[in-house]
Tab-separated table of C-alpha atoms in Angstrom:
chain	number	residue	atom	x	y	z
A	1	UNK	CA	25.388	-21.599	-48.748
A	2	UNK	CA	25.175	-22.895	-52.301
A	3	UNK	CA	21.606	-24.093	-51.718
A	4	UNK	CA	20.700	-20.639	-50.460
A	5	UNK	CA	22.176	-18.976	-53.549
A	6	UNK	CA	20.362	-21.462	-55.750
A	7	UNK	CA	16.987	-20.622	-54.197
A	8	UNK	CA	17.706	-16.899	-54.422
A	9	UNK	CA	18.448	-17.319	-58.136
A	10	UNK	CA	15.284	-19.389	-58.642
A	11	UNK	CA	13.227	-16.741	-56.818
A	12	UNK	CA	14.742	-13.935	-58.899
A	13	UNK	CA	14.044	-15.819	-62.129
A	14	UNK	CA	10.475	-16.459	-61.006
A	15	UNK	CA	9.972	-12.793	-60.139
A	16	UNK	CA	11.282	-11.722	-63.541
A	17	UNK	CA	8.985	-14.152	-65.320
A	18	UNK	CA	6.005	-12.970	-63.252
A	19	UNK	CA	6.820	-9.355	-64.083
A	20	UNK	CA	7.041	-10.219	-67.783
A	21	UNK	CA	3.673	-12.009	-67.601
A	22	UNK	CA	2.000	-9.067	-65.834
A	23	UNK	CA	3.410	-6.580	-68.341
A	24	UNK	CA	1.857	-8.552	-71.207
A	25	UNK	CA	-1.526	-8.638	-69.504
A	26	UNK	CA	-1.546	-5.128	-68.071
A	27	UNK	CA	-3.603	-3.776	-70.978
A	28	UNK	CA	-6.269	-6.432	-70.432
A	29	UNK	CA	-6.942	-5.309	-66.880
A	30	UNK	CA	-7.150	-1.534	-67.359
A	31	UNK	CA	-10.512	-0.193	-66.177
A	32	UNK	CA	-11.460	0.897	-69.701
A	33	UNK	CA	-10.705	-2.568	-71.085
A	34	UNK	CA	-12.755	-4.293	-68.381
A	35	UNK	CA	-15.681	-1.900	-68.894
A	36	UNK	CA	-15.515	-2.401	-72.651
A	37	UNK	CA	-15.575	-6.178	-72.252
A	38	UNK	CA	-18.587	-5.980	-69.944
A	39	UNK	CA	-20.473	-3.737	-72.370
A	40	UNK	CA	-19.618	-6.002	-75.313
A	41	UNK	CA	-20.911	-9.015	-73.385
A	42	UNK	CA	-24.126	-7.235	-72.412
A	43	UNK	CA	-24.655	-6.105	-76.005
A	44	UNK	CA	-24.133	-9.624	-77.361
A	45	UNK	CA	-26.672	-11.030	-74.898
A	46	UNK	CA	-29.185	-8.333	-75.808
A	47	UNK	CA	-28.758	-9.072	-79.514
A	48	UNK	CA	-29.223	-12.802	-78.908
A	49	UNK	CA	-32.362	-12.103	-76.897
A	50	UNK	CA	-33.780	-9.887	-79.640
A	51	UNK	CA	-32.929	-12.463	-82.318
A	52	UNK	CA	-34.718	-15.207	-80.371
A	53	UNK	CA	-37.762	-12.994	-79.833
A	54	UNK	CA	-37.905	-12.132	-83.534
A	55	UNK	CA	-37.633	-15.803	-84.512
A	56	UNK	CA	-40.728	-16.834	-82.546
A	57	UNK	CA	-43.856	-16.376	-84.680
A	58	UNK	CA	-46.563	-14.217	-83.152
A	59	UNK	CA	-44.391	-12.957	-80.324
A	60	UNK	CA	-44.431	-9.383	-81.576
A	61	UNK	CA	-40.665	-9.315	-81.545
A	62	UNK	CA	-40.395	-7.493	-84.842
A	63	UNK	CA	-38.932	-4.085	-85.462
A	64	UNK	CA	-39.188	-1.692	-82.579
């Protein structure tokens, strides 16, 4: 009986900690946040690509 109560208490504590963790990260996984992260990543890659093209002489990667 005591072992059963112990495991119930451990499970409840684990559930509370998981809920606390999810509440902290809820904003990170909103659709608008995920879309924003994807667009930021795509923009950074595009800027890197343009910077590399502009750095190569004779590639015509100047101003568009």
